[in-house]
Each structure stands twice: as structure tokens, then as C-alpha cells.
mmCIF file of C-alpha atoms in Angstrom:
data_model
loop_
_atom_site.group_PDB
_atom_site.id
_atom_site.type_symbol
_atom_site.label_atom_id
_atom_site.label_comp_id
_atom_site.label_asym_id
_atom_site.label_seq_id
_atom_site.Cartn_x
_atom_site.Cartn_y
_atom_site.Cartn_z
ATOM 1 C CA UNK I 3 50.183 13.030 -8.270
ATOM 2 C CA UNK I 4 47.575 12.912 -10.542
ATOM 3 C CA UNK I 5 44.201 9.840 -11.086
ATOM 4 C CA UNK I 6 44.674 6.846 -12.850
ATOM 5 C CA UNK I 7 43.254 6.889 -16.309
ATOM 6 C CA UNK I 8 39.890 4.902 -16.124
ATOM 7 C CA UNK I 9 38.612 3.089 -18.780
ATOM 8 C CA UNK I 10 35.375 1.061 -18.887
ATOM 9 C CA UNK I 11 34.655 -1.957 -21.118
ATOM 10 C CA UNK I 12 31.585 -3.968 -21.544
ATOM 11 C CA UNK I 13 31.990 -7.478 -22.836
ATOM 12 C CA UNK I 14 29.152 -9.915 -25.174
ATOM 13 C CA UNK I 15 31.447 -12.671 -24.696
ATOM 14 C CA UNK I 16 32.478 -15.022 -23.140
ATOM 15 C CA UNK I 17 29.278 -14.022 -20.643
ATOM 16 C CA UNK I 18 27.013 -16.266 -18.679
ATOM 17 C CA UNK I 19 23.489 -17.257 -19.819
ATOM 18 C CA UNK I 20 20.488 -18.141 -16.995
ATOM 19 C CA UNK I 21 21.779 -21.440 -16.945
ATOM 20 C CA UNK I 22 25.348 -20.849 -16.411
ATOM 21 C CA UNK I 23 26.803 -21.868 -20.026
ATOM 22 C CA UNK I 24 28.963 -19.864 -21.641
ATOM 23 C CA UNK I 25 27.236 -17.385 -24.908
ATOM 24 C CA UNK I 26 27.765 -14.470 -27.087
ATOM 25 C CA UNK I 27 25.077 -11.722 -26.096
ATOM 26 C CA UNK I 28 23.410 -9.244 -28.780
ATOM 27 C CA UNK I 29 24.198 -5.603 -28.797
ATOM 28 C CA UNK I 30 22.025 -3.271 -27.012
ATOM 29 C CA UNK I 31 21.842 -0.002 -28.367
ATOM 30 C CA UNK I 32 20.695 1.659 -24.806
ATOM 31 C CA UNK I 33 23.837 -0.044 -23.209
ATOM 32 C CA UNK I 34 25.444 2.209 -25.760
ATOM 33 C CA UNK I 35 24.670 5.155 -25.194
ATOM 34 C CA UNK I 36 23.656 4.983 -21.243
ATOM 35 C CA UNK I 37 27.239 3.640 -20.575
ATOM 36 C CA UNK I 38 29.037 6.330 -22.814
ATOM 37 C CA UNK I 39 27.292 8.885 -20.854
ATOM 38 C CA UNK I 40 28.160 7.637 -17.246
ATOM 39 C CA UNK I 41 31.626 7.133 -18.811
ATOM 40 C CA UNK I 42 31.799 10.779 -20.010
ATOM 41 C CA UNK I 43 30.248 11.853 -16.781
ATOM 42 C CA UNK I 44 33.192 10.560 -14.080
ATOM 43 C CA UNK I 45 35.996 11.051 -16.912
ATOM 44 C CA UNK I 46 36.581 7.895 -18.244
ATOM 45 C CA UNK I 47 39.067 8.143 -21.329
ATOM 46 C CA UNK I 48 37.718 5.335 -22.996
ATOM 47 C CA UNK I 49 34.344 2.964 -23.409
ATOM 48 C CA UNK I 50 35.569 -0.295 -25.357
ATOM 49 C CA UNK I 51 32.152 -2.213 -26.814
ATOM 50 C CA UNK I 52 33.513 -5.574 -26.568
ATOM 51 C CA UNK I 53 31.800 -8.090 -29.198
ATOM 52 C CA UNK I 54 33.559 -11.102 -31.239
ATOM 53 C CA UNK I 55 31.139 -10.523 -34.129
ATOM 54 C CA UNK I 56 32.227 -8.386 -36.916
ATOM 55 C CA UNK I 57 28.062 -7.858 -38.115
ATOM 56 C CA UNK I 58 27.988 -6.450 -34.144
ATOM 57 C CA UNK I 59 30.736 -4.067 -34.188
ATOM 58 C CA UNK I 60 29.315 -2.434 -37.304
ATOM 59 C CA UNK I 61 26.178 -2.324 -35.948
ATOM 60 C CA UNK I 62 27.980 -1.088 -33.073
ATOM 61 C CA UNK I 63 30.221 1.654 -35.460
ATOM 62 C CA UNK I 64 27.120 2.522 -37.490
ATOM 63 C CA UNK I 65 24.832 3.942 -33.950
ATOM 64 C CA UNK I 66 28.029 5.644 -32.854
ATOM 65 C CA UNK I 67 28.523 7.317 -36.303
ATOM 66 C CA UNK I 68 24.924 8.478 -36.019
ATOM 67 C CA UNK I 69 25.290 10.382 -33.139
ATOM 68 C CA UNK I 70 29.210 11.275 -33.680
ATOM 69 C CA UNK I 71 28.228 12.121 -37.058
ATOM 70 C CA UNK I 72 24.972 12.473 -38.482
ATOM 71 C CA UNK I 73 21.925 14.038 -38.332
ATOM 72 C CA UNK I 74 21.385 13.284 -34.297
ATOM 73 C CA UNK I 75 25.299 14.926 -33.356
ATOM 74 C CA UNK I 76 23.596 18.068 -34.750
ATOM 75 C CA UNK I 77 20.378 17.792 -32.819
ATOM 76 C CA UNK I 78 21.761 16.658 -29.446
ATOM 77 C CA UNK I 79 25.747 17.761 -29.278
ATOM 78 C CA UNK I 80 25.889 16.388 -25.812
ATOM 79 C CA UNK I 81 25.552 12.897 -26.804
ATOM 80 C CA UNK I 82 28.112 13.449 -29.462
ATOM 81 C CA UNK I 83 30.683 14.163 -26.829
ATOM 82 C CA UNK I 84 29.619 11.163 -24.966
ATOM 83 C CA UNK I 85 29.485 8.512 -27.705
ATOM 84 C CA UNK I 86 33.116 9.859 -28.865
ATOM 85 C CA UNK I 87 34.521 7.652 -26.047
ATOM 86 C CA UNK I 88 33.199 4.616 -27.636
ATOM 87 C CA UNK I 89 35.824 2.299 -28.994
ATOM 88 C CA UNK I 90 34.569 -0.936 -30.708
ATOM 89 C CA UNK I 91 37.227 -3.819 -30.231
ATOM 90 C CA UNK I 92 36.702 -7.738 -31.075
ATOM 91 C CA UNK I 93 38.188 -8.700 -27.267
ATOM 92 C CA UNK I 94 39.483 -7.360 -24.084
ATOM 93 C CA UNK I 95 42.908 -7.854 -25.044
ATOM 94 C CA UNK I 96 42.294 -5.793 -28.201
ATOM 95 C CA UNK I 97 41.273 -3.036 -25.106
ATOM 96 C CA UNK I 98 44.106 -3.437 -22.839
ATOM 97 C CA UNK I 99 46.398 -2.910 -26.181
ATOM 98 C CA UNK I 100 44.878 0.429 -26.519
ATOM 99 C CA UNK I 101 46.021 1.451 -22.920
ATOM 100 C CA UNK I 102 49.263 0.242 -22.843
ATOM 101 C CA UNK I 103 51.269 -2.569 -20.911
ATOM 102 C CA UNK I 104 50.328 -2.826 -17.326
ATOM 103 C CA UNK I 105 46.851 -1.616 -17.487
ATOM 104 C CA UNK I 106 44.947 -3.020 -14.375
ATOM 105 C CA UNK I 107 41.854 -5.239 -15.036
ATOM 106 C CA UNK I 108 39.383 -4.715 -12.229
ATOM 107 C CA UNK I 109 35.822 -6.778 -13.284
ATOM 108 C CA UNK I 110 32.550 -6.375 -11.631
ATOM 109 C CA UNK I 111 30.010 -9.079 -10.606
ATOM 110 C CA UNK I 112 26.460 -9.467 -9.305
ATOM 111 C CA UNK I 113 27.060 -12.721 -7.256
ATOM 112 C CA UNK I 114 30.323 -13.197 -5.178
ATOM 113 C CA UNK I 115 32.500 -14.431 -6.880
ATOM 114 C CA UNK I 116 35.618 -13.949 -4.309
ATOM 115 C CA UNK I 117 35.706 -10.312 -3.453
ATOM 116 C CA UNK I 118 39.396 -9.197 -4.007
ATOM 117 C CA UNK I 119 38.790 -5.168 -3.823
ATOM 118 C CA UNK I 120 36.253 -3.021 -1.813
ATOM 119 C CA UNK I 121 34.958 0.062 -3.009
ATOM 120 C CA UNK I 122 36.783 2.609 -0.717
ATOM 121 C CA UNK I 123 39.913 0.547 -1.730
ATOM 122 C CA UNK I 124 39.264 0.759 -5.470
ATOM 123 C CA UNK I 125 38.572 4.542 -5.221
ATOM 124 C CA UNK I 126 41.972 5.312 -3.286
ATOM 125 C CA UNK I 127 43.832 3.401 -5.532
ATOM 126 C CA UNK I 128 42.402 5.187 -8.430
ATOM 127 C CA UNK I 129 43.175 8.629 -6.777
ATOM 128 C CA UNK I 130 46.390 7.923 -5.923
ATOM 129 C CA UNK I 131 47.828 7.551 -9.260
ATOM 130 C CA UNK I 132 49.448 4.321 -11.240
ATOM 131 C CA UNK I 133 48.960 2.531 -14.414
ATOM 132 C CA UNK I 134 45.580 2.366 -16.185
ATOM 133 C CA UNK I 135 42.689 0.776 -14.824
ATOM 134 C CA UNK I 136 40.107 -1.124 -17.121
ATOM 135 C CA UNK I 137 36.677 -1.866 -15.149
ATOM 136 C CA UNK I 138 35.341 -4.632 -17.075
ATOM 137 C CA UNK I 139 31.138 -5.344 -16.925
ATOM 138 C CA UNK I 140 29.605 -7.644 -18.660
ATOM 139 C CA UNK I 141 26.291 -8.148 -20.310
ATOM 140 C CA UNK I 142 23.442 -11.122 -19.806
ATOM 141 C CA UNK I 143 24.120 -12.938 -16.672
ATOM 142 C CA UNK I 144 27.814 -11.894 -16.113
ATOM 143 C CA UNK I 145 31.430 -12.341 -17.047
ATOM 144 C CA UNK I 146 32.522 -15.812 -17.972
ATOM 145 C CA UNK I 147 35.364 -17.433 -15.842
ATOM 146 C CA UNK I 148 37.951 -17.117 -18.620
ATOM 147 C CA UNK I 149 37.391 -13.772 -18.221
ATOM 148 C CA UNK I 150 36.884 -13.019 -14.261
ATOM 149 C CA UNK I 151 39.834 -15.669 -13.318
ATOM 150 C CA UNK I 152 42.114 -13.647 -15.143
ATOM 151 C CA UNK I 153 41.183 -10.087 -13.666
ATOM 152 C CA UNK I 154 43.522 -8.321 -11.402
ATOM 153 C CA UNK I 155 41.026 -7.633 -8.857
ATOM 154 C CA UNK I 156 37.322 -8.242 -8.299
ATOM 155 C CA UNK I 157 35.309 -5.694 -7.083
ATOM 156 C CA UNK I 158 32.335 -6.373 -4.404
ATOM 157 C CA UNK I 159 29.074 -6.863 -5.775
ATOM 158 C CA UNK I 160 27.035 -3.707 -5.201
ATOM 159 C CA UNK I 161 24.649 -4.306 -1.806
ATOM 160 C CA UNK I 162 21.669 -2.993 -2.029
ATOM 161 C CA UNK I 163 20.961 -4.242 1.533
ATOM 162 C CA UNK I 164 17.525 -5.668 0.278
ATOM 163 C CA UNK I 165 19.088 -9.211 -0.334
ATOM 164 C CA UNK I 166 17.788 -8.989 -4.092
ATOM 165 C CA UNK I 167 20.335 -7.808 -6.495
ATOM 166 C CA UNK I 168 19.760 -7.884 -10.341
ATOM 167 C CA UNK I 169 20.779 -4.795 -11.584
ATOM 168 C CA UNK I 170 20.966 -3.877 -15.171
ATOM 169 C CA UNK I 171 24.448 -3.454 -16.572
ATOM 170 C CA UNK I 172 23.212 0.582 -17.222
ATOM 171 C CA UNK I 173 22.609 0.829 -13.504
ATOM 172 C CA UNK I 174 25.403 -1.533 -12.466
ATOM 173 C CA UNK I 175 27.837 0.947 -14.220
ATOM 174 C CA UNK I 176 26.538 4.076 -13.315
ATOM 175 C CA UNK I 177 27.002 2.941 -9.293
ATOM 176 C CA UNK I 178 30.643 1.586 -10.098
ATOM 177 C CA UNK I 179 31.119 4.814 -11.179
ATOM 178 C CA UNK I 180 30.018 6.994 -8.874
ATOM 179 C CA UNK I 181 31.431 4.824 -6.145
ATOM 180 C CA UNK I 182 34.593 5.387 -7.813
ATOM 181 C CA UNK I 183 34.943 8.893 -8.688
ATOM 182 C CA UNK I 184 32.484 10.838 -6.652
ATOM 183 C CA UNK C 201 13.853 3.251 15.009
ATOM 184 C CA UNK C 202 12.939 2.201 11.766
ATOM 185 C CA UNK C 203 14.501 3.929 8.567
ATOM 186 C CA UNK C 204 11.959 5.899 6.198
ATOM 187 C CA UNK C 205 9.918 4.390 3.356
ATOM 188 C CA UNK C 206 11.243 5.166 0.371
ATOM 189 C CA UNK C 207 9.628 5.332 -3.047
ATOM 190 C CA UNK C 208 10.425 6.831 -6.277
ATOM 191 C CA UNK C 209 8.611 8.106 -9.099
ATOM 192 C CA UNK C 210 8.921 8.575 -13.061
ATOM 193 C CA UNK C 211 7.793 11.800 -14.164
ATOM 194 C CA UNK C 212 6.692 12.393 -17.948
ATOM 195 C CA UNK C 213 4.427 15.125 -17.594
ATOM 196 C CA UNK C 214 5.415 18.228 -17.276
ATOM 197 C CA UNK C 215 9.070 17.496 -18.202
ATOM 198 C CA UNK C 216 11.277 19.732 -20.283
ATOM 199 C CA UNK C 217 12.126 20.026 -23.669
ATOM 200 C CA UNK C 218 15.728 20.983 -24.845
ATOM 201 C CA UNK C 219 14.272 24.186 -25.604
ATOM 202 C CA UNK C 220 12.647 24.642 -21.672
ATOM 203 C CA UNK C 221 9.232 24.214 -22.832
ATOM 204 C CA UNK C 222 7.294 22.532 -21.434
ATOM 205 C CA UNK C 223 5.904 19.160 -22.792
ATOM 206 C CA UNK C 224 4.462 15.357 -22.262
ATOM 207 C CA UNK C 225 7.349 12.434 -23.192
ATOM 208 C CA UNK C 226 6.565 8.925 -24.055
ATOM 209 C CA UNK C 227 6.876 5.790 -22.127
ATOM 210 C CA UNK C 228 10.247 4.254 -22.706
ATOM 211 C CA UNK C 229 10.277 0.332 -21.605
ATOM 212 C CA UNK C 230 13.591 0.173 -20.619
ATOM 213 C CA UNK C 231 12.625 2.970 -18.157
ATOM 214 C CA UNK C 232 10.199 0.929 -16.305
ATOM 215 C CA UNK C 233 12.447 -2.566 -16.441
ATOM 216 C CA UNK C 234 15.612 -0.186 -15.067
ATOM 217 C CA UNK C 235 14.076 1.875 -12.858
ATOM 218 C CA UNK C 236 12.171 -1.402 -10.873
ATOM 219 C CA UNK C 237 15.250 -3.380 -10.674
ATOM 220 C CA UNK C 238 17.251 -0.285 -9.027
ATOM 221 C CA UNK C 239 14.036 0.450 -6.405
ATOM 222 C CA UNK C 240 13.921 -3.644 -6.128
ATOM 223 C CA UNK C 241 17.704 -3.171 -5.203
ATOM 224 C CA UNK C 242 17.606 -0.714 -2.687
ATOM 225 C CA UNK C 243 14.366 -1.164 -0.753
ATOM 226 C CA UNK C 244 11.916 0.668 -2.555
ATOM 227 C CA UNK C 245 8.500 0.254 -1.475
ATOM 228 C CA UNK C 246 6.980 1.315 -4.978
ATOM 229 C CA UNK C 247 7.911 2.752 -8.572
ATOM 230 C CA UNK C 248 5.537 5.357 -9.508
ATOM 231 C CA UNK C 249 4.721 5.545 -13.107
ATOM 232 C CA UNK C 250 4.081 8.864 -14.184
ATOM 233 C CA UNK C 251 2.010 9.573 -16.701
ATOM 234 C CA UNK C 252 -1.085 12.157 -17.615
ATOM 235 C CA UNK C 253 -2.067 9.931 -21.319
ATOM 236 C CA UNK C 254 -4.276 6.721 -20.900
ATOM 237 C CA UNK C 255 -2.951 5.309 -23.590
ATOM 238 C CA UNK C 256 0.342 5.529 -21.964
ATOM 239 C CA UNK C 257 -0.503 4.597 -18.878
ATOM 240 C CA UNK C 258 -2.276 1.321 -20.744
ATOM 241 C CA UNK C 259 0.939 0.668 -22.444
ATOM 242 C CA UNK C 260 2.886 0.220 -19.386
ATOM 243 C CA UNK C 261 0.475 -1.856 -18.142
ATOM 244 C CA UNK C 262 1.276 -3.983 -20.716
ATOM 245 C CA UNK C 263 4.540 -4.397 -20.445
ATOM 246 C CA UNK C 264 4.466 -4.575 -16.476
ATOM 247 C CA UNK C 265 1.646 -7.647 -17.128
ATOM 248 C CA UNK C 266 3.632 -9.372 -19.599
ATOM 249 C CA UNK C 267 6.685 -9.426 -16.664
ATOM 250 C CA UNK C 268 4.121 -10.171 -13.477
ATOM 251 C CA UNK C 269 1.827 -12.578 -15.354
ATOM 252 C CA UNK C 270 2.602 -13.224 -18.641
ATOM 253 C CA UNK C 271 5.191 -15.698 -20.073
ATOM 254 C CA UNK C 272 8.463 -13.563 -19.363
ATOM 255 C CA UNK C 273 7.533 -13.819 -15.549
ATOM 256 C CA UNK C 274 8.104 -17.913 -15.676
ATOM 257 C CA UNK C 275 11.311 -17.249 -17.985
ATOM 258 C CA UNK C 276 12.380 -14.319 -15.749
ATOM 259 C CA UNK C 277 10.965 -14.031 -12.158
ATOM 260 C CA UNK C 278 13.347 -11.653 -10.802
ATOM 261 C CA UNK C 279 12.298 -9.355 -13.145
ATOM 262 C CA UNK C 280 8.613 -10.334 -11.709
ATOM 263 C CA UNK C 281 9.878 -9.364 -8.534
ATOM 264 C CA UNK C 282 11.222 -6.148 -9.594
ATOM 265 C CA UNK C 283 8.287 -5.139 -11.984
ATOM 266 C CA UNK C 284 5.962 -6.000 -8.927
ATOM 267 C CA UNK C 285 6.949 -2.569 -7.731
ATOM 268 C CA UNK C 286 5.192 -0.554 -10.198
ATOM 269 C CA UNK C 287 2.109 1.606 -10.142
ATOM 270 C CA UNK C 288 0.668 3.887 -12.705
ATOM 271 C CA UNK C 289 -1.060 6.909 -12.313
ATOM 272 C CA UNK C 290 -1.614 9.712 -13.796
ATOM 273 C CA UNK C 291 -0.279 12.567 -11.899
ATOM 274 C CA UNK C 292 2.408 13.104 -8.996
ATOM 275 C CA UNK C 293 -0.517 13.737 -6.638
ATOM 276 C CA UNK C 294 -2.127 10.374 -6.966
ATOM 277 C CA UNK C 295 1.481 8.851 -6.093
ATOM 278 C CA UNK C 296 1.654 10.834 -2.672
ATOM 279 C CA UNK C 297 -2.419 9.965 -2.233
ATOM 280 C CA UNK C 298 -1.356 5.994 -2.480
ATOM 281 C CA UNK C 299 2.139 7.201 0.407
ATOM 282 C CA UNK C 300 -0.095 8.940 2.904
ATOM 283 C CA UNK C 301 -0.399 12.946 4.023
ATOM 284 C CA UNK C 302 2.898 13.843 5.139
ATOM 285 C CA UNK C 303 4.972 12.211 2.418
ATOM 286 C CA UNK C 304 8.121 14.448 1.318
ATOM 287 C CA UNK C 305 8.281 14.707 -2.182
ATOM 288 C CA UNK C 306 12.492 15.399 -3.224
ATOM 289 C CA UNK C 307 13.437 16.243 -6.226
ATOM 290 C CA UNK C 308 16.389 15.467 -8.300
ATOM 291 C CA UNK C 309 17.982 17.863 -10.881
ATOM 292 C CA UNK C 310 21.208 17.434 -13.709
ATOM 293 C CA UNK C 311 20.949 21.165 -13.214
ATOM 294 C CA UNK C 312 21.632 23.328 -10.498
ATOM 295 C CA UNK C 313 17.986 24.613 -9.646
ATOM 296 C CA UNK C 314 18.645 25.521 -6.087
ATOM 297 C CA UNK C 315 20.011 22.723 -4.006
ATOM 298 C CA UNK C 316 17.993 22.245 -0.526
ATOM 299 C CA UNK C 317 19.352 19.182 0.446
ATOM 300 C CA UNK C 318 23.049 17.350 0.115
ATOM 301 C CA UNK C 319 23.039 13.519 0.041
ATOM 302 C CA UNK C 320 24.578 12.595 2.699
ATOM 303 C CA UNK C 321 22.113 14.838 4.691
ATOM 304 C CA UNK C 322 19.309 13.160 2.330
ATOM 305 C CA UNK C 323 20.662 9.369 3.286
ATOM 306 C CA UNK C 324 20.227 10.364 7.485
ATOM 307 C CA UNK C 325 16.934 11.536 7.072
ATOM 308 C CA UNK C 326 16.284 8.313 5.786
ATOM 309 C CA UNK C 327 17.736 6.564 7.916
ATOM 310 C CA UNK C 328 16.958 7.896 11.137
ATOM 311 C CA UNK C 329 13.117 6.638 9.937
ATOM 312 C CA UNK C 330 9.875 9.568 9.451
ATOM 313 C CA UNK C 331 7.307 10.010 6.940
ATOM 314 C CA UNK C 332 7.991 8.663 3.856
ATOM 315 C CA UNK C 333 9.889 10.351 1.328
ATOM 316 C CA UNK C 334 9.022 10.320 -2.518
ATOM 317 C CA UNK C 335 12.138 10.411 -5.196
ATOM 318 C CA UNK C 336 11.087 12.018 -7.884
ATOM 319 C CA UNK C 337 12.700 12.028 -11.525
ATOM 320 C CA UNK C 338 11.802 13.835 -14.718
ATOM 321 C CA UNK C 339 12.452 12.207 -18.375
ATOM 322 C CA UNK C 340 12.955 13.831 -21.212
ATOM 323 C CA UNK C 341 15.547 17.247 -20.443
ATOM 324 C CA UNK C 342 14.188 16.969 -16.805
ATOM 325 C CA UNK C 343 11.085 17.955 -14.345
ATOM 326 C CA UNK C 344 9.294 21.082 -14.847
ATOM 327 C CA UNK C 345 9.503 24.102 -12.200
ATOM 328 C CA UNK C 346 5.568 23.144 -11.795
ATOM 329 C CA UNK C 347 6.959 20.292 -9.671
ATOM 330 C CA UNK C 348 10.293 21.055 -8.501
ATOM 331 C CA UNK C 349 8.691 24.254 -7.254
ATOM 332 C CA UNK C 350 6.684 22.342 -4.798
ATOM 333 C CA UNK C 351 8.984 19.952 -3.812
ATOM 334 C CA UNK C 352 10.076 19.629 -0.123
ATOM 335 C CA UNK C 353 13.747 19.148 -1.336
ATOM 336 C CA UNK C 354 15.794 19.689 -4.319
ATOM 337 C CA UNK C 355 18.709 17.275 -3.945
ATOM 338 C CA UNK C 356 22.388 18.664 -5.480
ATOM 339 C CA UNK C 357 23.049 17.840 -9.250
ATOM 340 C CA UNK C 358 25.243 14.498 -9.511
ATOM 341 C CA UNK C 359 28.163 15.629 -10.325
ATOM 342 C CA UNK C 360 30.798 13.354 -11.766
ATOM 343 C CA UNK C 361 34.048 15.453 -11.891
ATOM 344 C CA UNK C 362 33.922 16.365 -15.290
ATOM 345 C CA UNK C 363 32.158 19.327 -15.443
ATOM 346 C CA UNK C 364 29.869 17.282 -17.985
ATOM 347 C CA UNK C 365 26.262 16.006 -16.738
ATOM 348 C CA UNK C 366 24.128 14.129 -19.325
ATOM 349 C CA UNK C 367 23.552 10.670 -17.560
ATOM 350 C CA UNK C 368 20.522 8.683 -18.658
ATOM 351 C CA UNK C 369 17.441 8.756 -15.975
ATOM 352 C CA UNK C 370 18.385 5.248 -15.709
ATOM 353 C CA UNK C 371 21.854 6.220 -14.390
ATOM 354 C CA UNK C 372 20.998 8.765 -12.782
ATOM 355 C CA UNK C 373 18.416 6.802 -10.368
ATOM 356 C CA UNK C 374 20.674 4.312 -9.783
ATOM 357 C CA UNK C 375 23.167 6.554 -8.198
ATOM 358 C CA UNK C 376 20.433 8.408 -6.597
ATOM 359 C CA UNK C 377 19.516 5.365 -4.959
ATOM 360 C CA UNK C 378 23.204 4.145 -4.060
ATOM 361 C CA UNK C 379 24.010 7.125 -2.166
ATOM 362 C CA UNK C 380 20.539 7.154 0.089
ATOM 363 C CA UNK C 381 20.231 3.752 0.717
ATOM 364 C CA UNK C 382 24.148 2.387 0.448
#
């Protein structure tokens, strides 16, 4: 039987500010390309930019098209092939209509949130074959509740062991990945 | 017995070019917030700044200031925390000088440059405690054989799957760090 298609999205909203309200966070145009290339790396499909803002997601269209193509797909091809995954949708339905009916949404967070899925767990799952998986990050200081109550699983924050855990969303992702597709 | 100490270090002289040559890269600041908060994560003792231009080196000085003292580090303080970590110098050999004689210096490598050490082996070492070990990672297209010819260790390429290998330094350090300290 062959892997699950994995798909990764990151969201700008709904997503937690320092003091726990809920905001729309900016596009970061390192999140873009650092999270295409982890995506690209374990064989993710897909890499849905998630933003609510039209001005964003032509921002966000207009960096991909640079390196997809203009001038900077010519002078570093690699990162062509890595932004091609990016697919810039208004909200995570929008994502999980791209992927078809059933498509699993697994979200990460930094704090506990109520653990549904280990790692080990997640990976198995994803080698053993089934519908779609979408794991969902999100920028700032996390995914809102609309977002995380609805998920099909929550993954374990990652442990560093040090008791101090503030990750950025480029290392975050690069962890999930590896922890899921080594 | 008590595991290893662990540090890592950010190497942008003498890095690669994409043609092999060999060259100096700038500071990037999302290097030194990314990098800090993965070490800060997993233990790390210290985040060695490499770099060989004072101007550069008084540059990140400014930026690790502005996190430790400034007015970010009352807006922010776990990124005071994380940023606490670094130290600049000037060359690889000041780093180990600040460690202690003995220190192993491993290198990592997106390219297969002769693999001494897995990482599972890597993550036993560590934690079955000895002199301390320094993680070393190259910017730009990578490290230069000046270093990774005197390395102790040459950890294996991360390898994703896919048969592609472009992750960010940002990535690729947080994976690093996940698999040796998990």
C-alpha cells in the first residue's frame, strides 16, 4: 500500500496574539520559502499559504512568481521546484477542497492543548496509507480555537526536554516533518 | 553520567558558493533569531556566531542587544532567553577556545561529503555524556572542505525521501537538533 498524500498549510488567521486574542498575522516572506523547501524535501504534494487578505495573497503570488518565474527561477532552479508547491488559498477550507473529501486535519501546537496523536502514531498512520492528511501550523502565537477544536487530531508539542519551547514556525515545521517522514 | 554539552555554531566564512568557490556570506537576522530559539529548545549551551568581518560581527551585536537589552527584550523575553545564547567571534577556533581542548567539532552536510557518523550513533555519544561536542553549520551553499576537512565527524546528509535536499540552515538545524537531543 502506498503513503498518504501529505500536505502542509500555514494559517495568518484566525491565530493567537501574546495576549491570547484572536488576529490576522502579516506574511513572512522567509516562512515562504523555508516551508516550501522542507515541504519539497519529505514530499509533501502541496504548501497552502493560508491568509484572508486578498493584498496578502498577491503579495504572496507575486514572491512565488519570482522564483517560479522570473529572474531568481533562472539563477537558483532548486528553489523553483520548491516554491512550485505553494498554493495561496483565502482559508483552510479553500485547502481541504483542493485535496478532496475526507482529507485528515492534523494541527500542531507549542503549548498542550490536549494531545490527541503522538509522533510515532502520526508517522505509521501516514505510512500505512488512507485519505489525505493536511498538517496545519500556524503563525504568531498559534492556531486559534476555531481552528484547533475542529482538527481531527492534535499532534504533541515538540519536547525539547529543556522545558523552554518557542520555536519558530520554520523550525517547528521542519521537525514535524522529519518526525514524520524520516 | 551526565549527557555531553552541546553547542552549535553558524559558519559564514569559508562557505560555498553555488559555483564551489569559496567565499564570505552576510549575516542574515533571521539566522541568529532561528538558530537561538532551536539551541534554546534543545539544551544548547551556546550559539556560535561565525563570522571573519567586524562589521558583521558588530551587526549581530546589534540585533542580539536590541533582544537582551533593548526594548524587544521587555515586549519579547523568550526571545531574550533564546538570544542569550549567542556569541560572536570571528573564526571556528575561537568557538572551540571558549568549549575547552577536547571539544569535537561535527559537521553537517546537504551533500554527501563522506559520512563518519549516523545520528542515531551521534544522539548516544551525546548522551552517554564526554567532552563537548560542537555542531557546526555552513550558510550560503554550505561549509568549505577547509573545515569539514578537520572536523571530528561528518554527520549523514538529511535526507527527506525525496531525493531532493535544499532545506534552509534554519531547517536544517532544527532537525539536526531534534534527532540528537529528542
Amino acid at each position: 500500500m502506498s503513503r498518504s498524500r501529505l500536505a502542509i498549510a500555514l494559517v495568518h488567521h484566525p491565530v493567537l496574539d501574546k495576549e491570547g486574542a484572536t488576529v490576522t498575522s502579516t506574511l513572512t516572506n522567509m516562512d515562504v520559502h523555508d516551508l516550501s523547501r522542507s515541504a519539497k524535501t519529505y514530499g509533501c504534494t502541496d504548501f497552502f499559504v493560508v491568509h484572508p487578505i486578498e493584498a496578502q495573497r498577491v503579495l504572496c503570488e507575486r514572491i512565488v512568481a519570482h522564483w517560479t518565474h522570473g529572474s531568481s527561477a533562472k539563477r537558483i532552479p532548486d528553489r523553483k521546484d520548491a516554491l512550485s508547491l505553494v498554493r495561496i488559498v483565502s482559508s483552510l477550507s479553500d485547502a481541504v477542497a483542493v485535496l478532496g473529501e475526507g482529507t485528515l486535519l492534523w494541527v500542531t501546537a507549542a503549548r498542550e492543548i490536549g494531545t490527541t496523536l503522538s509522533w510515532p502514531d502520526a508517522a505509521r498512520t501516514l505510512a500505512e496509507g488512507g485519505p489525505p492528511v493536511l498538517l496545519v501550523f500556524g503563525t504568531s502565537w498559534g492556531l486559534g480555537p476555531e481552528v484547533t477544536s475542529k482538527a481531527d487530531a492534535v499532534l504533541a508539542p515538540i519536547d525539547g526536554g529543556s522545558g523552554w519551547n518557542h520555536l519558530s514556525v520554520r523550525a517547528a515545521c521542519a521537525i514535524a516533518l522529519d518526525r514524520l517522514r524520516r
